[in-house]
Amino acid sequence: MVVVGAGMAGVQAAVALREGGFRGPVTLIGAEPHPPYDRPPLSKAILLGTAEHSAFDIDFDALSVELRLGLTVTGLRPGEREVDTAAGPVPYDILVIASGAEPIGLPGSEGVEGVHLLRTLDDAERLRPVLAEQHEVVVIGAGWIGAEFATAAREAGCAVTVVEAADRPLAAALPAEVTAPMADWYAESGAELLTRTRVSGVRPGAVTLADGRELPAGAVVVGIGARPATGWLAGSGILLGQDGSVTADARLRTSLPDVYAVGDCASFPSGRYGTRLLVHHWDNALQGPRTVAAQIVGETERVYDPVPYFWSEQFGRFVQYAGHHAAADTLVWRGDPAGAAWSVVWLREDVMVALLAVGRPRDLAQGRKLIEAGARLNAGLAADPGVPLRKAAL
């Protein structure tokens, strides 16, 4: 057994295999030299210096899992059943692809001093002194990572300007009416949010905008998205989607025999939502490997059809989301979006399909169960924030 990728998905695949009774050799290959670690603290505790690392508390020796770290995987040759690496080929009987996603860089900014991405432990370590020295910071992109970094930078006392090409933050993730109140969070925190604004160039110490303005920038953080890290699969014959993701089936099997894919690099068909999903979030990397391990040890009836879930801590708020709202026909507000705590519920033909909760963890906990159950809701009751969501179920 060979697992490519030592992030959450790869680590959990190795652990789930052992927990499921797999007794063969397991090799876990990671491109970074560090012991496998969790990523969410990178934009919070590690960035702010309140934690030194987020290594998984896992005894890989006790699990008889061989770690090969600091090793770049360069190709896959399914005919020979080998993975090519910088140190030579690694043979496999069964392969799990868990190579994750890679951040999208800003064209023209490669190699420019003071420009940063935030995806790895090394990225966070390079940014820690930026916050400690309270540089003027420009964040390009008002998505989840941009908001979380801006939050940390303001906590550290930095002057922060966030530049977003769209007309609102989180434009690719949520509808305009839901993100509208979130735009005010930036100003409340002391950060400046520039929407409908494009960057035309970056040089050491400054960001030039398309309208000719220049923003002073002791550091620039680019957070304009991520794509599946699947370039190393070119020429392997494995089926990839237009988004670059490995096209897995409902059991997370790929188009190649004895090859599985999990986490940020893999899309899967959702029977629950009637579409193919590519989920770049922690919970997906935690849950998917259990399905893969089940297939490998012989529990072949298990399929993967989760209710996607993620959370974000930004500007003093705990934001949680469950489900997939794209096909919803009704949006229900619970509470005042100008307040500290509110939720949004999405319904499709009265069936609850998604929920966004800001400072209302009970809504999230109850709503997630209702989504999993395919429950129908009374929209009028659901709109009353004083009524527990479970009481709105028909």
mmCIF file of C-alpha atoms in Angstrom:
data_model
loop_
_atom_site.group_PDB
_atom_site.id
_atom_site.type_symbol
_atom_site.label_atom_id
_atom_site.label_comp_id
_atom_site.label_asym_id
_atom_site.label_seq_id
_atom_site.Cartn_x
_atom_site.Cartn_y
_atom_site.Cartn_z
ATOM 1 C CA MET A 1 0.000 0.000 0.000
ATOM 2 C CA VAL A 2 1.370 3.391 -1.022
ATOM 3 C CA VAL A 3 -0.271 6.693 -0.074
ATOM 4 C CA VAL A 4 0.858 9.822 -1.944
ATOM 5 C CA GLY A 5 0.320 12.882 0.233
ATOM 6 C CA ALA A 6 0.982 13.287 3.959
ATOM 7 C CA GLY A 7 -1.738 15.824 4.782
ATOM 8 C CA MET A 8 -4.942 15.020 6.637
ATOM 9 C CA ALA A 9 -6.362 12.815 3.859
ATOM 10 C CA GLY A 10 -3.197 10.770 3.404
ATOM 11 C CA VAL A 11 -2.573 10.335 7.119
ATOM 12 C CA GLN A 12 -6.165 9.320 7.764
ATOM 13 C CA ALA A 13 -6.005 6.822 4.899
ATOM 14 C CA ALA A 14 -3.018 5.121 6.534
ATOM 15 C CA VAL A 15 -4.644 5.182 9.991
ATOM 16 C CA ALA A 16 -8.010 3.912 8.699
ATOM 17 C CA LEU A 17 -6.309 1.037 6.889
ATOM 18 C CA ARG A 18 -4.672 -0.124 10.100
ATOM 19 C CA GLU A 19 -7.866 0.344 12.095
ATOM 20 C CA GLY A 20 -9.690 -1.694 9.447
ATOM 21 C CA GLY A 21 -7.281 -4.598 9.839
ATOM 22 C CA PHE A 22 -5.013 -4.103 6.836
ATOM 23 C CA ARG A 23 -1.746 -5.898 7.681
ATOM 24 C CA GLY A 24 0.387 -5.318 4.591
ATOM 25 C CA PRO A 25 3.167 -2.726 4.336
ATOM 26 C CA VAL A 26 1.977 0.891 4.233
ATOM 27 C CA THR A 27 4.191 3.675 2.876
ATOM 28 C CA LEU A 28 3.181 7.320 3.278
ATOM 29 C CA ILE A 29 4.982 9.747 0.951
ATOM 30 C CA GLY A 30 5.022 13.476 1.724
ATOM 31 C CA ALA A 31 6.614 16.284 -0.261
ATOM 32 C CA GLU A 32 7.362 18.386 2.833
ATOM 33 C CA PRO A 33 10.213 17.483 5.197
ATOM 34 C CA HIS A 34 8.121 18.100 8.321
ATOM 35 C CA PRO A 35 6.289 15.373 10.252
ATOM 36 C CA PRO A 36 2.668 15.269 9.013
ATOM 37 C CA TYR A 37 0.655 18.156 10.453
ATOM 38 C CA ASP A 38 -2.825 19.660 10.525
ATOM 39 C CA ARG A 39 -3.401 22.754 8.360
ATOM 40 C CA PRO A 40 -6.186 24.809 10.044
ATOM 41 C CA PRO A 41 -3.855 26.201 12.762
ATOM 42 C CA LEU A 42 -1.588 27.653 10.054
ATOM 43 C CA SER A 43 -3.881 30.657 9.587
ATOM 44 C CA LYS A 44 -4.441 31.062 13.326
ATOM 45 C CA ALA A 45 -2.249 29.863 16.207
ATOM 46 C CA ILE A 46 0.932 29.137 14.258
ATOM 47 C CA LEU A 47 0.700 32.361 12.283
ATOM 48 C CA LEU A 48 0.280 34.396 15.454
ATOM 49 C CA GLY A 49 3.028 32.534 17.289
ATOM 50 C CA THR A 50 0.764 31.034 19.965
ATOM 51 C CA ALA A 51 1.685 27.508 18.820
ATOM 52 C CA GLU A 52 4.923 26.133 17.412
ATOM 53 C CA HIS A 53 3.512 23.304 15.324
ATOM 54 C CA SER A 54 0.377 21.289 14.620
ATOM 55 C CA ALA A 55 1.900 17.844 14.096
ATOM 56 C CA PHE A 56 -0.564 14.958 14.273
ATOM 57 C CA ASP A 57 -0.383 13.053 17.553
ATOM 58 C CA ILE A 58 0.075 9.738 15.779
ATOM 59 C CA ASP A 59 2.730 7.079 16.440
ATOM 60 C CA PHE A 60 3.501 5.996 12.890
ATOM 61 C CA ASP A 61 6.081 3.478 14.097
ATOM 62 C CA ALA A 62 3.503 1.786 16.291
ATOM 63 C CA LEU A 63 1.179 1.609 13.276
ATOM 64 C CA SER A 64 3.995 0.169 11.137
ATOM 65 C CA VAL A 65 3.571 3.011 8.648
ATOM 66 C CA GLU A 66 6.755 3.950 6.793
ATOM 67 C CA LEU A 67 7.123 7.711 6.375
ATOM 68 C CA ARG A 68 9.054 8.978 3.379
ATOM 69 C CA LEU A 69 9.119 12.733 3.862
ATOM 70 C CA GLY A 70 10.671 15.497 1.789
ATOM 71 C CA LEU A 71 10.103 13.337 -1.271
ATOM 72 C CA THR A 72 8.531 14.790 -4.408
ATOM 73 C CA VAL A 73 6.354 12.481 -6.496
ATOM 74 C CA THR A 74 6.824 13.146 -10.208
ATOM 75 C CA GLY A 75 4.703 10.567 -12.017
ATOM 76 C CA LEU A 76 2.553 7.468 -12.057
ATOM 77 C CA ARG A 77 3.097 4.455 -14.304
ATOM 78 C CA PRO A 78 0.121 2.142 -13.781
ATOM 79 C CA GLY A 79 1.404 -0.489 -16.239
ATOM 80 C CA GLU A 80 4.445 -1.054 -14.026
ATOM 81 C CA ARG A 81 2.487 -0.265 -10.846
ATOM 82 C CA GLU A 82 5.083 2.266 -9.836
ATOM 83 C CA VAL A 83 5.089 5.825 -8.569
ATOM 84 C CA ASP A 84 8.033 7.884 -9.760
ATOM 85 C CA THR A 85 9.790 10.042 -7.178
ATOM 86 C CA ALA A 86 12.901 12.179 -6.988
ATOM 87 C CA ALA A 87 14.584 9.236 -5.242
ATOM 88 C CA GLY A 88 13.514 6.639 -7.799
ATOM 89 C CA PRO A 89 10.422 4.480 -8.413
ATOM 90 C CA VAL A 90 8.238 3.193 -5.574
ATOM 91 C CA PRO A 91 6.220 0.044 -6.391
ATOM 92 C CA TYR A 92 2.639 -0.366 -5.229
ATOM 93 C CA ASP A 93 -0.078 -3.000 -5.187
ATOM 94 C CA ILE A 94 -2.724 -0.501 -4.131
ATOM 95 C CA LEU A 95 -2.310 3.270 -4.419
ATOM 96 C CA VAL A 96 -4.143 6.065 -2.617
ATOM 97 C CA ILE A 97 -3.796 9.513 -4.182
ATOM 98 C CA ALA A 98 -4.062 12.180 -1.492
ATOM 99 C CA SER A 99 -1.849 14.873 -2.988
ATOM 100 C CA GLY A 100 -4.175 17.704 -1.958
ATOM 101 C CA ALA A 101 -4.402 21.125 -3.544
ATOM 102 C CA GLU A 102 -1.920 23.856 -4.345
ATOM 103 C CA PRO A 103 -2.525 27.612 -4.057
ATOM 104 C CA ILE A 104 -2.999 29.633 -7.219
ATOM 105 C CA GLY A 105 -0.325 32.290 -7.536
ATOM 106 C CA LEU A 106 -0.832 35.815 -8.819
ATOM 107 C CA PRO A 107 0.574 36.028 -12.363
ATOM 108 C CA GLY A 108 3.696 38.159 -12.460
ATOM 109 C CA SER A 109 4.326 37.933 -8.721
ATOM 110 C CA GLU A 110 6.482 34.826 -8.754
ATOM 111 C CA GLY A 111 9.795 35.489 -7.050
ATOM 112 C CA VAL A 112 8.904 39.053 -6.024
ATOM 113 C CA GLU A 113 10.265 39.825 -2.577
ATOM 114 C CA GLY A 114 7.563 40.146 0.065
ATOM 115 C CA VAL A 115 4.878 38.142 -1.788
ATOM 116 C CA HIS A 116 3.517 35.191 0.167
ATOM 117 C CA LEU A 117 1.112 32.272 -0.136
ATOM 118 C CA LEU A 118 -0.398 30.516 2.889
ATOM 119 C CA ARG A 119 -0.700 26.781 2.433
ATOM 120 C CA THR A 120 2.207 25.095 4.217
ATOM 121 C CA LEU A 121 3.956 25.223 7.559
ATOM 122 C CA ASP A 122 6.923 26.931 5.901
ATOM 123 C CA ASP A 123 4.567 29.571 4.463
ATOM 124 C CA ALA A 124 3.225 30.285 7.957
ATOM 125 C CA GLU A 125 6.729 30.445 9.409
ATOM 126 C CA ARG A 126 7.763 33.009 6.779
ATOM 127 C CA LEU A 127 4.710 35.130 7.606
ATOM 128 C CA ARG A 128 5.112 35.103 11.381
ATOM 129 C CA PRO A 129 7.782 37.824 11.445
ATOM 130 C CA VAL A 130 5.695 39.901 9.033
ATOM 131 C CA LEU A 131 2.935 40.038 11.640
ATOM 132 C CA ALA A 132 5.339 40.407 14.546
ATOM 133 C CA GLU A 133 6.904 43.493 12.909
ATOM 134 C CA GLN A 134 3.433 44.919 12.132
ATOM 135 C CA HIS A 135 4.060 45.547 8.464
ATOM 136 C CA GLU A 136 1.447 47.161 6.238
ATOM 137 C CA VAL A 137 -0.163 44.137 4.613
ATOM 138 C CA VAL A 138 -2.104 43.821 1.358
ATOM 139 C CA VAL A 139 -4.211 40.689 0.984
ATOM 140 C CA ILE A 140 -5.256 39.797 -2.552
ATOM 141 C CA GLY A 141 -8.513 37.869 -2.461
ATOM 142 C CA ALA A 142 -11.421 38.073 0.003
ATOM 143 C CA GLY A 143 -12.150 34.352 0.168
ATOM 144 C CA TRP A 144 -11.885 32.129 3.241
ATOM 145 C CA ILE A 145 -8.077 32.232 3.461
ATOM 146 C CA GLY A 146 -7.956 35.979 2.764
ATOM 147 C CA ALA A 147 -10.456 36.672 5.543
ATOM 148 C CA GLU A 148 -8.672 34.428 8.032
ATOM 149 C CA PHE A 149 -5.273 35.956 7.298
ATOM 150 C CA ALA A 150 -6.686 39.483 7.473
ATOM 151 C CA THR A 151 -8.162 38.571 10.865
ATOM 152 C CA ALA A 152 -4.798 37.354 12.168
ATOM 153 C CA ALA A 153 -2.977 40.378 10.755
ATOM 154 C CA ARG A 154 -5.376 42.787 12.459
ATOM 155 C CA GLU A 155 -5.010 40.877 15.735
ATOM 156 C CA ALA A 156 -1.254 41.353 15.378
ATOM 157 C CA GLY A 157 -1.715 45.106 14.892
ATOM 158 C CA CYS A 158 -0.961 45.315 11.168
ATOM 159 C CA ALA A 159 -2.613 47.801 8.832
ATOM 160 C CA VAL A 160 -4.533 45.591 6.395
ATOM 161 C CA THR A 161 -6.018 46.256 2.960
ATOM 162 C CA VAL A 162 -7.897 43.445 1.209
ATOM 163 C CA VAL A 163 -8.249 43.691 -2.563
ATOM 164 C CA GLU A 164 -11.048 41.690 -4.219
ATOM 165 C CA ALA A 165 -11.852 41.638 -7.940
ATOM 166 C CA ALA A 166 -15.476 40.621 -7.378
ATOM 167 C CA ASP A 167 -18.160 42.895 -5.981
ATOM 168 C CA ARG A 168 -18.143 41.245 -2.557
ATOM 169 C CA PRO A 169 -16.189 38.867 -0.319
ATOM 170 C CA LEU A 170 -16.705 35.115 -0.764
ATOM 171 C CA ALA A 171 -18.255 35.718 -4.169
ATOM 172 C CA ALA A 172 -17.398 32.232 -5.408
ATOM 173 C CA ALA A 173 -18.780 30.525 -2.321
ATOM 174 C CA LEU A 174 -22.022 32.215 -1.264
ATOM 175 C CA PRO A 175 -24.890 34.301 -2.718
ATOM 176 C CA ALA A 176 -24.651 38.094 -2.677
ATOM 177 C CA GLU A 177 -27.431 38.551 -0.137
ATOM 178 C CA VAL A 178 -25.596 36.303 2.338
ATOM 179 C CA THR A 179 -22.163 37.869 1.903
ATOM 180 C CA ALA A 180 -23.463 41.454 2.074
ATOM 181 C CA PRO A 181 -23.372 41.652 5.883
ATOM 182 C CA MET A 182 -19.945 39.964 5.908
ATOM 183 C CA ALA A 183 -18.420 42.886 4.018
ATOM 184 C CA ASP A 184 -19.034 45.068 7.094
ATOM 185 C CA TRP A 185 -16.890 42.760 9.221
ATOM 186 C CA TYR A 186 -13.736 44.061 7.553
ATOM 187 C CA ALA A 187 -14.360 47.690 8.495
ATOM 188 C CA GLU A 188 -15.414 46.698 12.013
ATOM 189 C CA SER A 189 -12.045 45.006 12.471
ATOM 190 C CA GLY A 190 -10.146 48.005 11.097
ATOM 191 C CA ALA A 191 -9.266 46.381 7.767
ATOM 192 C CA GLU A 192 -10.011 48.131 4.464
ATOM 193 C CA LEU A 193 -11.879 46.075 1.861
ATOM 194 C CA LEU A 194 -11.625 47.169 -1.780
ATOM 195 C CA THR A 195 -14.112 45.345 -4.002
ATOM 196 C CA ARG A 196 -14.422 45.499 -7.795
ATOM 197 C CA THR A 197 -10.681 46.152 -7.713
ATOM 198 C CA ARG A 198 -8.016 44.402 -9.735
ATOM 199 C CA VAL A 199 -4.267 44.227 -9.246
ATOM 200 C CA SER A 200 -2.144 45.148 -12.248
ATOM 201 C CA GLY A 201 1.286 44.604 -10.698
ATOM 202 C CA VAL A 202 3.293 43.825 -7.596
ATOM 203 C CA ARG A 203 6.800 45.018 -6.731
ATOM 204 C CA PRO A 204 8.750 45.027 -3.473
ATOM 205 C CA GLY A 205 6.976 47.389 -1.133
ATOM 206 C CA ALA A 206 3.916 48.182 -3.247
ATOM 207 C CA VAL A 207 0.863 46.819 -5.046
ATOM 208 C CA THR A 208 -0.356 48.643 -8.154
ATOM 209 C CA LEU A 209 -4.070 48.559 -8.869
ATOM 210 C CA ALA A 210 -5.656 48.569 -12.314
ATOM 211 C CA ASP A 211 -6.934 52.120 -11.778
ATOM 212 C CA GLY A 212 -3.381 53.374 -11.176
ATOM 213 C CA ARG A 213 -3.466 53.620 -7.402
ATOM 214 C CA GLU A 214 -0.549 52.246 -5.425
ATOM 215 C CA LEU A 215 -0.895 50.563 -2.043
ATOM 216 C CA PRO A 216 2.119 50.450 0.273
ATOM 217 C CA ALA A 217 2.825 46.829 1.158
ATOM 218 C CA GLY A 218 5.443 45.569 3.545
ATOM 219 C CA ALA A 219 4.015 42.175 2.640
ATOM 220 C CA VAL A 220 1.530 40.821 0.111
ATOM 221 C CA VAL A 221 -0.495 37.670 0.772
ATOM 222 C CA VAL A 222 -2.153 36.043 -2.232
ATOM 223 C CA GLY A 223 -5.347 34.123 -1.471
ATOM 224 C CA ILE A 224 -7.124 33.755 -4.811
ATOM 225 C CA GLY A 225 -7.914 30.067 -4.625
ATOM 226 C CA ALA A 226 -6.412 26.610 -4.934
ATOM 227 C CA ARG A 227 -6.456 23.830 -7.500
ATOM 228 C CA PRO A 228 -5.974 20.063 -7.193
ATOM 229 C CA ALA A 229 -2.292 19.119 -7.060
ATOM 230 C CA THR A 230 -2.512 16.571 -9.852
ATOM 231 C CA GLY A 231 0.053 17.771 -12.387
ATOM 232 C CA TRP A 232 2.226 14.782 -11.542
ATOM 233 C CA LEU A 233 -0.473 12.491 -12.979
ATOM 234 C CA ALA A 234 -0.010 13.780 -16.548
ATOM 235 C CA GLY A 235 0.456 10.908 -18.968
ATOM 236 C CA SER A 236 -0.721 8.285 -16.478
ATOM 237 C CA GLY A 237 -4.052 7.712 -18.203
ATOM 238 C CA ILE A 238 -6.004 8.532 -15.045
ATOM 239 C CA LEU A 239 -9.260 10.400 -15.675
ATOM 240 C CA LEU A 240 -9.196 14.035 -14.544
ATOM 241 C CA GLY A 241 -12.003 16.583 -14.568
ATOM 242 C CA GLN A 242 -11.851 20.000 -16.192
ATOM 243 C CA ASP A 243 -10.967 21.424 -12.784
ATOM 244 C CA GLY A 244 -7.939 19.129 -12.611
ATOM 245 C CA SER A 245 -9.411 16.869 -9.953
ATOM 246 C CA VAL A 246 -9.104 13.104 -10.060
ATOM 247 C CA THR A 247 -12.523 11.824 -11.117
ATOM 248 C CA ALA A 248 -13.391 9.243 -8.457
ATOM 249 C CA ASP A 249 -16.550 7.139 -8.270
ATOM 250 C CA ALA A 250 -18.945 6.812 -5.345
ATOM 251 C CA ARG A 251 -16.468 4.508 -3.594
ATOM 252 C CA LEU A 252 -13.549 6.868 -4.317
ATOM 253 C CA ARG A 253 -12.046 4.509 -6.888
ATOM 254 C CA THR A 254 -10.317 6.142 -9.845
ATOM 255 C CA SER A 255 -10.371 5.099 -13.503
ATOM 256 C CA LEU A 256 -7.240 2.984 -12.888
ATOM 257 C CA PRO A 257 -7.390 -0.418 -11.190
ATOM 258 C CA ASP A 258 -6.427 -0.492 -7.505
ATOM 259 C CA VAL A 259 -5.983 3.292 -7.400
ATOM 260 C CA TYR A 260 -8.113 5.458 -5.073
ATOM 261 C CA ALA A 261 -8.279 9.226 -4.536
ATOM 262 C CA VAL A 262 -9.301 11.252 -1.487
ATOM 263 C CA GLY A 263 -9.332 14.801 -0.167
ATOM 264 C CA ASP A 264 -8.744 18.074 -1.994
ATOM 265 C CA CYS A 265 -7.461 16.421 -5.169
ATOM 266 C CA ALA A 266 -10.537 14.256 -5.833
ATOM 267 C CA SER A 267 -14.107 14.901 -6.951
ATOM 268 C CA PHE A 268 -16.897 12.423 -6.300
ATOM 269 C CA PRO A 269 -20.538 11.989 -7.387
ATOM 270 C CA SER A 270 -23.080 12.962 -4.755
ATOM 271 C CA GLY A 271 -26.353 11.078 -4.933
ATOM 272 C CA ARG A 272 -27.680 13.394 -2.224
ATOM 273 C CA TYR A 273 -27.181 16.484 -4.393
ATOM 274 C CA GLY A 274 -27.259 14.972 -7.880
ATOM 275 C CA THR A 275 -23.952 16.479 -8.942
ATOM 276 C CA ARG A 276 -20.205 15.923 -8.725
ATOM 277 C CA LEU A 277 -18.541 17.664 -5.801
ATOM 278 C CA LEU A 278 -14.974 18.877 -5.288
ATOM 279 C CA VAL A 279 -14.638 19.788 -1.617
ATOM 280 C CA HIS A 280 -11.507 21.613 -0.425
ATOM 281 C CA HIS A 281 -12.169 21.335 3.290
ATOM 282 C CA TRP A 282 -10.806 19.561 6.350
ATOM 283 C CA ASP A 283 -13.845 17.382 7.082
ATOM 284 C CA ASN A 284 -13.758 15.874 3.585
ATOM 285 C CA ALA A 285 -10.108 14.924 4.106
ATOM 286 C CA LEU A 286 -11.060 13.310 7.410
ATOM 287 C CA GLN A 287 -14.114 11.332 6.241
ATOM 288 C CA GLY A 288 -13.185 10.135 2.742
ATOM 289 C CA PRO A 289 -10.276 7.891 3.793
ATOM 290 C CA ARG A 290 -12.638 5.739 5.852
ATOM 291 C CA THR A 291 -14.536 4.852 2.689
ATOM 292 C CA VAL A 292 -11.284 4.052 0.872
ATOM 293 C CA ALA A 293 -10.057 1.844 3.719
ATOM 294 C CA ALA A 294 -13.385 0.016 3.747
ATOM 295 C CA GLN A 295 -13.051 -0.808 0.044
ATOM 296 C CA ILE A 296 -9.503 -2.065 0.459
ATOM 297 C CA VAL A 297 -10.284 -4.348 3.400
ATOM 298 C CA GLY A 298 -13.370 -5.767 1.699
ATOM 299 C CA GLU A 299 -16.324 -3.665 2.917
ATOM 300 C CA THR A 300 -17.221 -2.949 -0.693
ATOM 301 C CA GLU A 301 -20.811 -1.783 -0.134
ATOM 302 C CA ARG A 302 -19.866 1.505 1.509
ATOM 303 C CA VAL A 303 -20.292 4.596 -0.681
ATOM 304 C CA TYR A 304 -19.140 8.135 -0.042
ATOM 305 C CA ASP A 305 -21.954 10.692 -0.005
ATOM 306 C CA PRO A 306 -21.309 13.091 2.879
ATOM 307 C CA VAL A 307 -22.949 16.335 3.859
ATOM 308 C CA PRO A 308 -19.998 18.682 3.233
ATOM 309 C CA TYR A 309 -18.984 20.687 6.284
ATOM 310 C CA PHE A 310 -16.460 23.384 7.054
ATOM 311 C CA TRP A 311 -15.791 26.222 9.449
ATOM 312 C CA SER A 312 -13.915 29.500 9.449
ATOM 313 C CA GLU A 313 -12.835 31.813 12.265
ATOM 314 C CA GLN A 314 -12.796 35.409 11.072
ATOM 315 C CA PHE A 315 -13.178 38.866 12.582
ATOM 316 C CA GLY A 316 -14.275 37.510 15.959
ATOM 317 C CA ARG A 317 -16.916 35.235 14.474
ATOM 318 C CA PHE A 318 -17.210 31.474 14.171
ATOM 319 C CA VAL A 319 -18.687 30.677 10.754
ATOM 320 C CA GLN A 320 -19.899 27.164 9.951
ATOM 321 C CA TYR A 321 -21.422 25.717 6.800
ATOM 322 C CA ALA A 322 -23.001 22.346 6.075
ATOM 323 C CA GLY A 323 -24.468 21.000 2.844
ATOM 324 C CA HIS A 324 -24.533 22.265 -0.738
ATOM 325 C CA HIS A 325 -26.883 25.119 -1.603
ATOM 326 C CA ALA A 326 -26.436 25.415 -5.385
ATOM 327 C CA ALA A 327 -29.760 23.780 -6.289
ATOM 328 C CA ALA A 328 -31.840 25.353 -3.507
ATOM 329 C CA ASP A 329 -35.033 27.226 -4.364
ATOM 330 C CA THR A 330 -35.686 28.918 -0.997
ATOM 331 C CA LEU A 331 -33.454 30.882 1.371
ATOM 332 C CA VAL A 332 -34.586 31.411 4.961
ATOM 333 C CA TRP A 333 -32.952 33.877 7.383
ATOM 334 C CA ARG A 334 -32.749 33.080 11.087
ATOM 335 C CA GLY A 335 -31.879 36.211 13.022
ATOM 336 C CA ASP A 336 -30.601 39.653 12.109
ATOM 337 C CA PRO A 337 -27.508 39.546 9.851
ATOM 338 C CA ALA A 338 -26.424 42.853 11.371
ATOM 339 C CA GLY A 339 -26.170 41.123 14.733
ATOM 340 C CA ALA A 340 -23.509 38.880 16.218
ATOM 341 C CA ALA A 341 -25.345 35.608 15.632
ATOM 342 C CA TRP A 342 -27.535 34.523 12.723
ATOM 343 C CA SER A 343 -28.073 31.667 10.305
ATOM 344 C CA VAL A 344 -29.256 31.024 6.773
ATOM 345 C CA VAL A 345 -31.128 27.880 5.768
ATOM 346 C CA TRP A 346 -31.466 26.681 2.176
ATOM 347 C CA LEU A 347 -34.383 24.489 1.100
ATOM 348 C CA ARG A 348 -35.185 22.628 -2.096
ATOM 349 C CA GLU A 349 -38.873 21.739 -2.358
ATOM 350 C CA ASP A 350 -39.035 22.205 1.433
ATOM 351 C CA VAL A 351 -36.159 19.751 2.015
ATOM 352 C CA MET A 352 -33.233 21.248 3.912
ATOM 353 C CA VAL A 353 -30.074 21.064 1.778
ATOM 354 C CA ALA A 354 -27.637 23.529 3.385
ATOM 355 C CA LEU A 355 -27.070 25.866 6.304
ATOM 356 C CA LEU A 356 -24.678 28.693 7.157
ATOM 357 C CA ALA A 357 -24.388 29.526 10.856
ATOM 358 C CA VAL A 358 -22.616 32.572 12.275
ATOM 359 C CA GLY A 359 -22.184 32.236 16.012
ATOM 360 C CA ARG A 360 -25.036 29.723 16.244
ATOM 361 C CA PRO A 361 -23.365 26.318 16.722
ATOM 362 C CA ARG A 362 -26.602 24.704 17.868
ATOM 363 C CA ASP A 363 -28.207 25.565 14.512
ATOM 364 C CA LEU A 364 -25.288 23.911 12.773
ATOM 365 C CA ALA A 365 -25.411 20.764 14.896
ATOM 366 C CA GLN A 366 -29.162 20.325 14.463
ATOM 367 C CA GLY A 367 -29.166 21.448 10.829
ATOM 368 C CA ARG A 368 -26.457 19.009 9.812
ATOM 369 C CA LYS A 369 -28.515 16.121 11.165
ATOM 370 C CA LEU A 370 -31.633 17.398 9.381
ATOM 371 C CA ILE A 371 -29.724 17.609 6.085
ATOM 372 C CA GLU A 372 -28.373 14.084 6.532
ATOM 373 C CA ALA A 373 -31.912 12.850 7.182
ATOM 374 C CA GLY A 374 -33.343 14.665 4.146
ATOM 375 C CA ALA A 375 -35.840 16.374 6.452
ATOM 376 C CA ARG A 376 -38.575 18.688 5.220
ATOM 377 C CA LEU A 377 -38.909 21.982 7.112
ATOM 378 C CA ASN A 378 -41.672 24.442 7.817
ATOM 379 C CA ALA A 379 -40.072 27.611 6.438
ATOM 380 C CA GLY A 380 -42.081 29.849 8.756
ATOM 381 C CA LEU A 381 -40.894 28.046 11.873
ATOM 382 C CA ALA A 382 -37.333 27.851 10.533
ATOM 383 C CA ALA A 383 -37.315 31.633 10.150
ATOM 384 C CA ASP A 384 -37.877 32.135 13.887
ATOM 385 C CA PRO A 385 -34.414 32.143 15.531
ATOM 386 C CA GLY A 386 -36.067 31.375 18.863
ATOM 387 C CA VAL A 387 -37.370 28.030 17.579
ATOM 388 C CA PRO A 388 -34.825 25.186 17.563
ATOM 389 C CA LEU A 389 -34.304 24.009 14.004
ATOM 390 C CA ARG A 390 -35.270 20.456 14.865
ATOM 391 C CA LYS A 391 -38.695 21.762 15.928
ATOM 392 C CA ALA A 392 -39.197 23.142 12.394
ATOM 393 C CA ALA A 393 -38.999 19.672 10.845
ATOM 394 C CA LEU A 394 -42.265 18.407 9.367
#
